Short mmCIF file of C-alpha atoms and ligand atoms in Angstrom, two decimals:
data_model
loop_
_atom_site.label_atom_id
_atom_site.label_comp_id
_atom_site.label_asym_id
_atom_site.label_seq_id
_atom_site.Cartn_x
_atom_site.Cartn_y
_atom_site.Cartn_z
CA MET A 1 -37.86 -14.80 143.00
CA THR A 2 -41.09 -16.67 142.88
CA SER A 3 -43.66 -15.66 140.34
CA THR A 4 -47.36 -15.74 140.99
CA LEU A 5 -50.24 -17.15 139.09
CA ASN A 6 -51.83 -14.89 136.53
CA PRO A 7 -54.20 -12.90 138.73
CA SER A 8 -56.81 -11.98 136.17
CA PRO A 9 -57.01 -14.67 133.52
CA ASN A 10 -60.74 -14.22 133.07
CA GLN A 11 -60.59 -10.76 131.56
CA SER A 12 -61.40 -11.78 128.03
CA SER A 13 -61.29 -9.49 125.05
CA THR A 14 -61.76 -12.24 122.45
CA PRO A 15 -64.74 -14.32 123.48
CA ASN A 16 -64.63 -18.08 123.24
CA ARG A 17 -66.78 -19.34 120.40
CA PHE A 18 -69.15 -22.07 121.52
CA SER A 19 -72.76 -22.63 122.38
CA ARG A 20 -73.57 -24.12 125.76
CA ASP A 21 -76.20 -26.34 124.15
CA ASP A 22 -73.56 -27.85 121.87
CA TRP A 23 -71.17 -28.42 124.76
CA GLN A 24 -73.85 -29.98 126.96
CA ARG A 25 -74.94 -32.51 124.32
CA GLY A 26 -71.45 -34.02 124.42
CA TYR A 27 -72.32 -35.21 127.91
CA GLN A 28 -75.29 -37.29 126.81
CA SER A 29 -74.94 -40.93 127.82
CA GLN A 30 -73.88 -43.37 125.12
CA ARG A 31 -75.38 -46.74 126.00
CA THR A 32 -74.89 -48.43 122.61
CA GLU A 33 -71.95 -50.79 122.38
CA ASP A 34 -70.77 -51.07 118.81
CA ALA A 35 -68.01 -52.52 116.63
CA TYR A 36 -67.46 -51.65 112.96
CA TRP A 37 -65.03 -50.62 110.25
CA VAL A 38 -65.29 -46.84 109.97
CA GLU A 39 -66.25 -46.07 106.40
CA ASP A 40 -66.63 -42.31 106.71
CA ILE A 41 -63.13 -40.83 106.66
CA ASP A 42 -62.09 -37.40 105.44
CA GLY A 43 -58.53 -37.18 104.14
CA GLU A 44 -56.05 -40.01 104.11
CA LEU A 45 -54.94 -42.24 106.98
CA PRO A 46 -51.13 -42.15 107.27
CA ALA A 47 -49.63 -45.29 105.75
CA ASP A 48 -47.28 -45.89 108.70
CA LEU A 49 -49.82 -45.26 111.47
CA THR A 50 -50.78 -48.72 112.71
CA GLY A 51 -51.74 -49.79 116.20
CA THR A 52 -54.54 -49.38 118.70
CA LEU A 53 -55.69 -46.23 120.45
CA PHE A 54 -57.55 -46.98 123.67
CA ARG A 55 -59.61 -44.31 125.42
CA ASN A 56 -61.54 -44.34 128.69
CA GLY A 57 -64.16 -42.04 130.10
CA PRO A 58 -67.64 -41.94 131.56
CA GLY A 59 -69.90 -43.57 128.98
CA GLN A 60 -73.14 -43.08 130.81
CA LEU A 61 -73.88 -40.07 132.96
CA ASP A 62 -77.22 -41.32 134.24
CA VAL A 63 -79.07 -44.52 135.08
CA ASN A 64 -82.59 -44.58 133.65
CA GLY A 65 -82.62 -40.79 133.55
CA GLN A 66 -81.31 -40.38 137.11
CA PRO A 67 -78.20 -38.24 136.56
CA PHE A 68 -74.92 -38.79 138.34
CA GLN A 69 -73.94 -35.67 140.23
CA HIS A 70 -70.68 -35.16 138.37
CA PRO A 71 -69.36 -36.57 135.09
CA PHE A 72 -66.34 -38.02 136.91
CA ASP A 73 -68.82 -40.36 138.61
CA GLY A 74 -70.01 -41.82 135.29
CA ASP A 75 -69.43 -45.49 134.43
CA GLY A 76 -66.23 -46.21 132.54
CA MET A 77 -66.55 -47.02 128.84
CA ILE A 78 -63.59 -48.04 126.69
CA SER A 79 -63.25 -47.02 123.06
CA ALA A 80 -60.68 -48.69 120.82
CA PHE A 81 -59.54 -47.48 117.39
CA THR A 82 -57.43 -50.03 115.53
CA PHE A 83 -55.40 -48.67 112.62
CA THR A 84 -54.34 -51.37 110.23
CA LYS A 85 -52.98 -51.84 106.76
CA ALA A 86 -55.62 -53.14 104.38
CA GLU A 87 -54.01 -56.54 103.79
CA THR A 88 -54.09 -57.39 107.51
CA GLY A 89 -57.77 -56.52 107.81
CA THR A 90 -58.95 -60.14 107.57
CA GLY A 91 -60.03 -59.68 104.00
CA THR A 92 -62.70 -57.20 104.90
CA ARG A 93 -61.45 -54.70 102.39
CA ALA A 94 -62.63 -56.81 99.50
CA ASP A 95 -65.86 -57.54 101.33
CA ALA A 96 -66.50 -53.88 101.91
CA GLY A 97 -66.99 -53.24 98.24
CA ALA A 98 -65.05 -52.44 95.12
CA GLU A 99 -65.42 -48.71 95.55
CA ASP A 100 -62.93 -48.85 98.43
CA SER A 101 -60.08 -50.20 96.41
CA ASN A 102 -59.65 -47.26 94.09
CA GLY A 103 -59.54 -44.67 96.82
CA SER A 104 -62.88 -43.12 96.02
CA GLY A 105 -66.45 -43.57 96.99
CA ASN A 106 -68.19 -43.11 100.29
CA GLY A 107 -65.29 -41.20 101.73
CA SER A 108 -63.86 -44.49 102.93
CA GLY A 109 -61.11 -44.80 100.39
CA ASN A 110 -57.68 -43.38 101.02
CA GLY A 111 -54.46 -43.61 99.17
CA SER A 112 -52.59 -45.44 101.90
CA GLY A 113 -55.13 -48.23 101.89
CA ASN A 114 -55.15 -48.18 105.69
CA ARG A 115 -58.34 -48.73 107.58
CA VAL A 116 -59.59 -48.18 111.10
CA TYR A 117 -61.83 -50.39 113.19
CA PHE A 118 -63.85 -48.95 116.07
CA ARG A 119 -65.24 -50.69 119.11
CA ASN A 120 -66.71 -49.40 122.39
CA ARG A 121 -67.70 -51.31 125.49
CA PHE A 122 -68.52 -50.55 129.12
CA VAL A 123 -66.32 -51.80 131.91
CA ARG A 124 -68.62 -54.26 133.65
CA THR A 125 -67.74 -53.52 137.25
CA PRO A 126 -69.95 -55.06 139.95
CA GLY A 127 -71.41 -51.59 140.61
CA PHE A 128 -72.26 -51.06 136.95
CA ILE A 129 -73.92 -54.47 136.68
CA ALA A 130 -75.89 -53.98 139.90
CA GLU A 131 -77.20 -50.58 138.81
CA GLN A 132 -78.10 -51.82 135.33
CA ASP A 133 -79.98 -54.72 136.88
CA ALA A 134 -81.77 -52.46 139.36
CA GLY A 135 -82.47 -49.77 136.79
CA LYS A 136 -81.54 -47.06 139.27
CA ILE A 137 -78.60 -45.50 141.10
CA LEU A 138 -77.64 -47.61 144.11
CA TYR A 139 -74.43 -45.96 145.22
CA ARG A 140 -75.57 -42.73 146.82
CA GLY A 141 -75.53 -41.51 150.39
CA VAL A 142 -73.58 -42.68 153.36
CA PHE A 143 -73.62 -46.44 153.05
CA GLY A 144 -69.87 -46.70 153.47
CA THR A 145 -69.47 -45.02 156.80
CA GLN A 146 -69.66 -48.36 158.59
CA LYS A 147 -66.43 -49.46 156.96
CA PRO A 148 -63.67 -50.15 159.49
CA GLY A 149 -60.52 -48.07 159.55
CA GLY A 150 -62.01 -44.66 160.12
CA MET A 151 -63.96 -42.46 157.81
CA LEU A 152 -61.11 -40.19 156.81
CA ALA A 153 -58.84 -43.09 155.98
CA ASN A 154 -61.47 -44.63 153.75
CA LEU A 155 -62.97 -41.52 152.30
CA PHE A 156 -62.27 -42.27 148.67
CA ASP A 157 -63.00 -45.95 149.10
CA ILE A 158 -66.46 -45.32 150.41
CA ARG A 159 -67.36 -42.51 148.10
CA ILE A 160 -68.77 -44.51 145.24
CA LYS A 161 -68.47 -47.79 143.40
CA ASN A 162 -65.29 -48.54 141.47
CA ILE A 163 -66.25 -47.05 138.13
CA ALA A 164 -62.97 -47.81 136.29
CA ASN A 165 -63.45 -44.70 134.14
CA THR A 166 -60.17 -42.75 134.17
CA ASN A 167 -57.51 -44.40 132.05
CA VAL A 168 -56.77 -47.56 130.08
CA ARG A 169 -53.33 -49.10 129.68
CA TYR A 170 -51.85 -52.14 128.02
CA TRP A 171 -48.74 -53.45 129.77
CA GLY A 172 -47.25 -56.91 130.27
CA ASP A 173 -49.95 -58.49 128.08
CA LYS A 174 -52.72 -57.04 130.24
CA LEU A 175 -55.22 -54.37 129.26
CA MET A 176 -56.42 -52.55 132.38
CA ALA A 177 -59.08 -49.92 133.02
CA LEU A 178 -57.78 -47.68 135.80
CA TRP A 179 -59.50 -45.64 138.51
CA GLU A 180 -57.32 -44.09 141.17
CA ALA A 181 -59.16 -45.12 144.33
CA ALA A 182 -59.19 -48.88 143.83
CA GLU A 183 -57.83 -51.83 141.88
CA PRO A 184 -57.91 -51.85 138.06
CA PHE A 185 -60.22 -53.98 135.95
CA ARG A 186 -58.72 -56.30 133.39
CA LEU A 187 -60.14 -56.31 129.88
CA ASP A 188 -59.71 -58.51 126.83
CA PRO A 189 -57.74 -56.27 124.43
CA GLN A 190 -59.39 -57.95 121.43
CA THR A 191 -63.03 -57.68 122.49
CA LEU A 192 -62.87 -55.17 125.41
CA GLU A 193 -64.81 -57.74 127.45
CA THR A 194 -64.35 -57.24 131.22
CA LYS A 195 -62.39 -60.09 132.80
CA GLY A 196 -62.67 -58.87 136.40
CA PRO A 197 -60.64 -57.03 139.01
CA GLU A 198 -56.86 -57.22 138.54
CA TYR A 199 -54.64 -57.66 141.60
CA LEU A 200 -51.32 -57.78 139.73
CA ASP A 201 -50.14 -61.17 140.99
CA GLY A 202 -51.17 -60.41 144.56
CA LEU A 203 -49.55 -56.99 144.68
CA LEU A 204 -52.88 -55.30 145.39
CA LYS A 205 -55.56 -56.19 147.90
CA PRO A 206 -59.25 -55.84 147.06
CA GLY A 207 -60.13 -52.14 147.13
CA GLN A 208 -56.51 -51.02 147.28
CA ALA A 209 -55.71 -47.77 145.46
CA PHE A 210 -53.80 -47.96 142.18
CA SER A 211 -53.59 -44.63 140.37
CA ALA A 212 -54.97 -43.91 136.93
CA HIS A 213 -51.77 -42.06 135.98
CA PRO A 214 -48.98 -44.52 135.32
CA ARG A 215 -45.89 -43.14 133.59
CA VAL A 216 -43.71 -45.09 131.21
CA ASP A 217 -40.00 -44.57 131.78
CA PRO A 218 -38.51 -44.80 128.28
CA GLY A 219 -35.34 -46.26 129.77
CA SER A 220 -32.17 -45.00 131.40
CA PRO A 221 -29.03 -46.45 132.99
CA ARG A 222 -31.14 -47.04 136.12
CA THR A 223 -33.45 -49.42 134.24
CA GLY A 224 -30.75 -51.02 132.11
CA GLY A 225 -32.09 -49.03 129.17
CA LYS A 226 -35.41 -50.89 129.34
CA ARG A 227 -38.86 -49.34 129.46
CA ARG A 228 -40.76 -49.53 132.73
CA LEU A 229 -44.33 -48.73 133.71
CA ILE A 230 -44.35 -46.83 137.00
CA ASN A 231 -47.48 -46.30 139.05
CA PHE A 232 -48.51 -45.44 142.59
CA GLY A 233 -51.38 -45.77 145.02
CA VAL A 234 -52.26 -43.54 147.94
CA ASP A 235 -53.74 -44.53 151.27
CA ALA A 236 -54.75 -41.04 152.38
CA GLY A 237 -55.71 -39.95 155.86
CA LEU A 238 -54.27 -37.77 158.64
CA SER A 239 -50.99 -39.02 157.27
CA SER A 240 -50.75 -40.61 153.85
CA THR A 241 -48.84 -43.61 152.59
CA ILE A 242 -47.71 -43.55 148.98
CA SER A 243 -46.85 -46.93 147.46
CA ILE A 244 -44.87 -46.84 144.22
CA TYR A 245 -44.35 -49.74 141.83
CA GLU A 246 -42.08 -50.19 138.83
CA PHE A 247 -42.97 -52.92 136.32
CA GLU A 248 -40.76 -54.47 133.67
CA GLU A 249 -42.09 -54.78 130.13
CA ASP A 250 -43.26 -58.34 130.79
CA GLY A 251 -45.40 -57.07 133.69
CA SER A 252 -43.16 -58.43 136.45
CA LEU A 253 -42.41 -56.20 139.43
CA ALA A 254 -38.99 -54.55 139.18
CA GLN A 255 -39.16 -52.67 142.47
CA GLN A 256 -41.62 -51.37 145.02
CA GLN A 257 -41.51 -48.98 147.96
CA SER A 258 -43.88 -47.21 150.34
CA ARG A 259 -43.36 -43.84 152.00
CA THR A 260 -45.52 -42.18 154.61
CA VAL A 261 -45.86 -38.40 154.49
CA PRO A 262 -47.67 -36.10 156.92
CA GLY A 263 -51.11 -34.78 156.04
CA PHE A 264 -53.87 -35.68 153.66
CA ALA A 265 -52.36 -36.31 150.24
CA PHE A 266 -54.72 -35.75 147.32
CA LEU A 267 -52.57 -37.10 144.51
CA HIS A 268 -54.08 -37.61 141.08
CA ASP A 269 -50.89 -37.62 139.00
CA PHE A 270 -47.12 -37.63 139.40
CA ALA A 271 -44.01 -37.17 137.31
CA ILE A 272 -40.82 -39.18 137.05
CA THR A 273 -37.19 -38.35 136.43
CA GLU A 274 -34.18 -40.62 136.27
CA ASN A 275 -33.76 -40.50 140.06
CA TYR A 276 -37.04 -39.26 141.51
CA TYR A 277 -40.78 -39.66 141.68
CA VAL A 278 -42.28 -36.17 141.88
CA PHE A 279 -45.57 -35.53 143.71
CA PHE A 280 -47.30 -32.25 144.47
CA GLN A 281 -49.00 -32.28 147.82
CA ASN A 282 -51.58 -29.57 147.33
CA PRO A 283 -52.36 -27.62 150.51
CA VAL A 284 -55.84 -29.06 150.79
CA SER A 285 -57.89 -29.72 153.84
CA LEU A 286 -60.96 -31.85 154.11
CA ASN A 287 -64.22 -30.98 155.72
CA PRO A 288 -65.84 -34.41 155.68
CA ILE A 289 -69.03 -33.40 157.46
CA PRO A 290 -71.00 -32.45 154.31
CA PHE A 291 -69.95 -35.75 152.79
CA VAL A 292 -71.16 -37.74 155.79
CA MET A 293 -74.39 -35.80 155.76
CA GLY A 294 -74.80 -36.67 152.11
CA LEU A 295 -74.71 -33.05 151.04
CA LYS A 296 -71.63 -33.21 148.91
CA GLY A 297 -69.42 -35.71 147.18
CA ALA A 298 -66.10 -36.30 148.88
CA GLY A 299 -64.28 -34.49 146.13
CA GLN A 300 -66.37 -31.42 146.85
CA CYS A 301 -65.30 -31.32 150.51
CA ILE A 302 -61.75 -30.39 149.60
CA ASN A 303 -60.63 -26.85 150.26
CA LEU A 304 -57.40 -25.28 149.09
CA ASP A 305 -55.62 -23.20 151.70
CA GLU A 306 -54.19 -20.40 149.57
CA LYS A 307 -52.01 -19.17 152.41
CA LYS A 308 -50.21 -22.48 152.70
CA ALA A 309 -47.42 -23.67 150.45
CA THR A 310 -47.80 -26.48 147.96
CA GLN A 311 -45.23 -29.11 148.84
CA ILE A 312 -43.17 -30.77 146.14
CA LEU A 313 -42.40 -34.27 147.37
CA LEU A 314 -39.28 -35.73 145.81
CA ILE A 315 -39.26 -39.44 146.53
CA PRO A 316 -35.98 -41.04 145.43
CA ARG A 317 -36.35 -44.12 143.25
CA ASP A 318 -33.55 -45.50 145.40
CA PRO A 319 -35.57 -46.63 148.44
CA ASP A 320 -32.59 -46.05 150.75
CA GLN A 321 -32.53 -42.32 150.09
CA PRO A 322 -34.67 -39.93 152.17
CA VAL A 323 -37.72 -38.08 150.88
CA ARG A 324 -37.25 -34.35 150.25
CA SER A 325 -40.02 -31.81 150.57
CA LEU A 326 -39.75 -28.38 148.93
CA ASP A 327 -42.24 -25.54 149.29
CA THR A 328 -43.70 -23.48 146.48
CA ASP A 329 -46.60 -21.03 146.29
CA SER A 330 -50.06 -22.42 146.86
CA CYS A 331 -51.60 -23.90 143.76
CA PHE A 332 -53.58 -26.95 142.78
CA VAL A 333 -52.33 -29.48 140.27
CA PHE A 334 -54.15 -32.40 138.70
CA HIS A 335 -51.76 -33.08 135.86
CA HIS A 336 -48.05 -32.75 135.30
CA ALA A 337 -46.64 -32.48 131.82
CA ASN A 338 -43.15 -33.70 132.59
CA ALA A 339 -40.14 -33.42 134.89
CA PHE A 340 -36.41 -33.83 134.41
CA GLU A 341 -33.06 -33.27 136.12
CA LEU A 342 -30.43 -30.79 135.04
CA SER A 343 -26.84 -30.75 136.16
CA HIS A 344 -25.48 -27.24 136.55
CA ALA A 345 -22.08 -26.01 137.56
CA ASP A 346 -23.78 -24.13 140.41
CA GLY A 347 -25.87 -27.06 141.59
CA ASP A 348 -28.30 -29.67 140.38
CA LYS A 349 -31.80 -28.67 139.43
CA LEU A 350 -35.07 -30.45 138.96
CA ILE A 351 -37.54 -28.98 136.47
CA ILE A 352 -41.25 -29.73 136.67
CA ASP A 353 -43.78 -28.57 134.06
CA SER A 354 -47.32 -28.72 135.43
CA ILE A 355 -50.84 -27.45 134.83
CA CYS A 356 -51.47 -25.22 137.85
CA TYR A 357 -54.79 -23.86 139.11
CA ALA A 358 -54.94 -20.90 141.45
CA ASN A 359 -57.66 -22.71 143.36
CA TYR A 360 -59.20 -26.14 143.67
CA PRO A 361 -61.85 -26.20 140.94
CA SER A 362 -64.63 -27.52 143.11
CA LEU A 363 -68.21 -27.09 142.04
CA ASP A 364 -71.10 -25.96 144.15
CA PRO A 365 -73.17 -29.14 144.62
CA SER A 366 -76.40 -27.17 144.30
CA ILE A 367 -75.46 -26.24 140.75
CA ASP A 368 -75.78 -28.67 137.87
CA PHE A 369 -72.29 -29.05 136.36
CA LEU A 370 -73.83 -28.50 132.95
CA GLU A 371 -74.71 -24.97 134.06
CA VAL A 372 -71.22 -24.12 135.37
CA ASP A 373 -70.16 -20.50 135.02
CA PHE A 374 -66.84 -20.96 133.24
CA GLY A 375 -65.79 -17.41 134.05
CA GLY A 376 -66.07 -18.21 137.75
CA VAL A 377 -63.70 -21.17 137.61
CA ASP A 378 -59.94 -20.67 137.64
CA PRO A 379 -58.30 -21.93 134.46
CA GLY A 380 -55.39 -24.35 134.46
CA GLN A 381 -52.19 -22.79 133.13
CA LEU A 382 -48.87 -24.36 132.18
CA PHE A 383 -46.10 -23.45 134.61
CA ARG A 384 -42.44 -24.38 134.84
CA LEU A 385 -41.12 -24.94 138.36
CA GLU A 386 -37.37 -25.01 138.87
CA ALA A 387 -36.22 -26.59 142.10
CA ASP A 388 -32.65 -25.95 143.16
CA LEU A 389 -31.68 -29.20 144.83
CA SER A 390 -28.84 -27.64 146.84
CA THR A 391 -30.73 -24.67 148.30
CA GLY A 392 -34.27 -26.06 148.14
CA GLU A 393 -35.47 -22.87 146.51
CA VAL A 394 -38.23 -23.18 143.93
CA THR A 395 -38.96 -20.61 141.25
CA ARG A 396 -42.05 -20.64 139.11
CA THR A 397 -42.73 -19.11 135.70
CA CYS A 398 -45.81 -19.26 133.54
CA ILE A 399 -45.10 -20.90 130.19
CA GLU A 400 -48.62 -20.61 128.82
CA SER A 401 -51.43 -18.58 130.35
CA ARG A 402 -54.18 -19.79 128.04
CA ALA A 403 -56.53 -22.19 129.86
CA CYS A 404 -55.18 -25.67 129.23
CA GLU A 405 -55.28 -29.29 130.34
CA PHE A 406 -54.23 -32.79 129.24
CA PRO A 407 -50.58 -32.22 128.28
CA CYS A 408 -48.74 -34.91 126.33
CA GLN A 409 -45.36 -35.34 124.67
CA HIS A 410 -43.15 -37.76 122.72
CA PRO A 411 -43.03 -40.93 124.85
CA ASP A 412 -39.23 -41.12 124.58
CA THR A 413 -38.88 -37.74 126.34
CA VAL A 414 -40.74 -38.67 129.54
CA GLY A 415 -38.51 -37.78 132.50
CA LYS A 416 -36.07 -36.03 130.16
CA PRO A 417 -35.91 -32.53 128.68
CA ALA A 418 -38.76 -32.41 126.16
CA ARG A 419 -38.94 -29.69 123.56
CA PHE A 420 -42.58 -30.05 122.54
CA TYR A 421 -45.79 -30.37 124.50
CA TYR A 422 -49.25 -30.81 123.00
CA MET A 423 -52.28 -29.97 125.10
CA GLY A 424 -55.94 -29.08 125.04
CA VAL A 425 -56.63 -25.34 125.23
CA THR A 426 -59.52 -22.93 124.93
CA ASP A 427 -60.29 -21.34 121.57
CA ALA A 428 -59.69 -17.82 122.90
CA PRO A 429 -56.36 -16.77 124.44
CA THR A 430 -58.00 -15.57 127.65
CA GLY A 431 -60.94 -16.60 129.76
CA ASN A 432 -62.10 -20.04 130.80
CA ALA A 433 -64.32 -22.20 128.61
CA PRO A 434 -64.59 -25.77 127.35
CA LEU A 435 -61.38 -26.91 125.66
CA GLN A 436 -61.82 -26.69 121.90
CA ALA A 437 -58.31 -26.47 120.48
CA ILE A 438 -54.95 -28.23 120.49
CA MET A 439 -51.81 -26.21 121.18
CA LYS A 440 -48.25 -27.24 120.45
CA VAL A 441 -45.77 -25.54 122.74
CA ASP A 442 -42.11 -25.33 121.81
CA VAL A 443 -40.42 -24.71 125.15
CA ASP A 444 -37.07 -24.03 123.49
CA SER A 445 -38.15 -21.29 121.08
CA GLY A 446 -41.38 -20.19 122.72
CA ASP A 447 -43.21 -20.85 119.45
CA ARG A 448 -46.87 -21.85 119.58
CA LYS A 449 -49.11 -23.58 117.07
CA ILE A 450 -52.86 -23.93 117.49
CA HIS A 451 -55.52 -25.98 115.76
CA SER A 452 -59.00 -24.98 116.89
CA PHE A 453 -62.19 -26.98 116.43
CA ALA A 454 -64.38 -24.05 117.55
CA PRO A 455 -67.15 -23.20 117.39
CA ARG A 456 -68.77 -26.67 117.26
CA GLY A 457 -65.93 -29.04 118.13
CA PHE A 458 -64.89 -29.93 121.72
CA ILE A 459 -61.71 -31.80 122.41
CA ASN A 460 -60.59 -34.67 124.60
CA GLU A 461 -57.03 -35.43 125.75
CA PRO A 462 -54.63 -35.40 122.77
CA LEU A 463 -51.95 -38.07 122.40
CA PHE A 464 -48.71 -37.78 120.46
CA ILE A 465 -47.84 -40.90 118.44
CA PRO A 466 -44.28 -41.00 117.05
CA ARG A 467 -43.85 -42.12 113.46
CA PRO A 468 -42.45 -45.66 113.70
CA SER A 469 -39.69 -44.86 111.22
CA GLY A 470 -38.84 -41.61 113.01
CA THR A 471 -35.25 -40.86 113.86
CA SER A 472 -34.01 -41.87 117.26
CA LEU A 473 -34.26 -39.24 119.94
CA SER A 474 -30.86 -40.25 121.24
CA ASP A 475 -29.50 -38.53 118.18
CA ARG A 476 -30.55 -35.15 119.52
CA ASP A 477 -28.84 -33.04 116.90
CA ASN A 478 -30.77 -34.57 114.03
CA ASN A 479 -33.91 -35.75 115.68
CA ARG A 480 -37.33 -34.47 114.94
CA GLU A 481 -39.12 -34.79 118.25
CA ASP A 482 -42.35 -33.83 116.46
CA ASP A 483 -42.10 -36.48 113.72
CA GLY A 484 -45.47 -38.11 114.21
CA TRP A 485 -49.12 -37.37 114.76
CA VAL A 486 -51.40 -35.92 117.39
CA LEU A 487 -54.56 -37.99 117.76
CA VAL A 488 -57.53 -36.29 119.35
CA LEU A 489 -61.11 -37.45 119.71
CA ILE A 490 -63.47 -34.53 119.41
CA TYR A 491 -67.17 -34.16 120.02
CA ASN A 492 -68.56 -32.65 116.83
CA ALA A 493 -71.82 -30.93 117.77
CA GLU A 494 -72.66 -30.38 114.12
CA ARG A 495 -73.13 -34.14 113.68
CA HIS A 496 -73.83 -34.96 117.35
CA ALA A 497 -71.12 -37.58 116.85
CA SER A 498 -67.42 -37.94 117.54
CA ASP A 499 -64.53 -37.53 115.11
CA LEU A 500 -61.08 -38.96 115.70
CA VAL A 501 -58.84 -36.31 114.16
CA ILE A 502 -55.26 -37.01 113.09
CA LEU A 503 -53.07 -33.91 113.09
CA ALA A 504 -49.55 -33.66 111.72
CA ALA A 505 -47.52 -32.96 114.87
CA GLU A 506 -45.15 -30.68 112.99
CA ASP A 507 -47.68 -27.97 112.15
CA LEU A 508 -50.95 -29.31 113.62
CA SER A 509 -52.54 -29.44 110.18
CA GLU A 510 -55.43 -31.89 109.85
CA ILE A 511 -54.45 -35.04 107.93
CA ALA A 512 -57.51 -37.20 108.39
CA ARG A 513 -60.82 -37.29 110.23
CA VAL A 514 -62.36 -40.61 111.23
CA LYS A 515 -66.09 -39.96 111.60
CA LEU A 516 -67.89 -42.27 113.99
CA LYS A 517 -71.58 -43.05 113.63
CA GLN A 518 -72.18 -42.09 117.25
CA HIS A 519 -70.87 -39.68 119.88
CA ILE A 520 -68.54 -40.69 122.70
CA PRO A 521 -69.17 -38.60 125.85
CA TYR A 522 -66.23 -36.44 126.93
CA GLY A 523 -63.59 -38.77 128.31
CA LEU A 524 -60.48 -38.67 130.43
CA HIS A 525 -57.30 -40.52 129.49
CA GLY A 526 -56.05 -43.08 127.01
CA SER A 527 -52.99 -44.70 125.47
CA PHE A 528 -51.65 -46.06 122.20
CA VAL A 529 -49.91 -49.35 121.48
CA PRO A 530 -48.40 -50.61 118.21
CA GLU A 531 -50.35 -53.88 118.41
CA THR A 532 -53.45 -54.05 116.20
CA PHE A 533 -56.04 -55.49 118.55
CA GLY A 534 -59.62 -56.42 117.92
CA LEU A 535 -59.59 -57.43 114.26
CA GLU A 536 -60.00 -61.21 114.62
CA SER A 537 -63.65 -60.96 115.51
CA SER A 538 -64.35 -58.05 113.20
CA ASN A 539 -66.91 -58.30 110.45
CA SER A 540 -67.96 -55.77 107.93
CO1 CO B 15 -55.99 -37.35 135.03
#
């Protein structure tokens, strides 16, 4: 049997605790680019947490007071947090003052002696530079309709400038700011300086789509046990072509394939398993007329047909195998948590855990997004879909009905059965609201743990970072899949500044809080690497 989405998630008995003024101030533009050792730290940085956390998101939501219509249209700004042991910090520890060395004073001392360096910088895309020079918004209206190839085919190309604001990834010695509708921008990982558009050794053409949601395969027999970065790009129109690329750790192309599927494919994210790429083709239709007339953004011209099935596209990683398409109840998905294959005596199954919305969360263009009625927007909820690969039947069960987004997990469990997910959730168990808490979901036991930053804290995407000395996940009997930390950047309305909070993944208790001098507007996605970038040019 197929279950349905929770029909009345907005009937709240426990109200969410937040003030709209607080929430709105987290969307103020941050135009200052800064770089400094963070001196204001509550708690103690973990001794074995070293590396660089990169985050991306819209850094400015207006040009000279002219607001962008939606925060997703804001110019990409990269933040980097470099965690380092004191002795590798180019001697700055001694320079910073004697009070640091004894673990007291100014809140900067901590027993581990570790430090964290912060840097933020805009991605200097041609559109960003042009608008800064002009002092006004240039990319509005219907300028792109003259592009060849048909309006529908180019819809997301012509919508706006490449704003490079969705994700940031380091792979094959390249740091790239990603935006799904066009090529990435390459950045200097040390300084975050923009190097220019990145065409991946000629793999991409100018303007060609390259998604903001790469997945890292932790390795399997298919990859010779090696990690691979897998990403896709969609050329969407009346039919849609999905190109999928797998990159070796040195950045070289391991394999590539393109598949054409019927219909307009609005694909933000995907999931991988050992043998498949998994896409959800949401039953959306486009009414491009309001976009052409300049009444709506292209993303606002998408309608979900609730009577039509959502199609699960299973594209085999073996390019010689045919694509399979399975139907499930209508829903809209931006983000998948994970997917994996299960061999059963009665047939093979494919499990997909995804954040499902009952409807496409489009906003009325006449309403300022800052005034959105949260109760009128369907919440995302975590669902498990089980596809029987012999019969094609798909069943769906709700794992977590609390409004949620931004799921993450141990990187070694991607494409494999994961026990723990960490995700952003609302403070209250029902109703829709800004995300203010982190939830740990144990899919084996059903156990939940929650750490809420309400009423004055608002979260971004959490990331799980495994402890470097953690036991190997291949030893599943003894492993601790939650041996590590959850890093989450929050907007702290009390200070009108952002805190990077380090939670113990085991129980979500707060270990340390890195308090920035400034706020970082609500962002989208990020990643963590063990390399400690950005310290050479640091000064304190
Ligand atoms: Co996303």
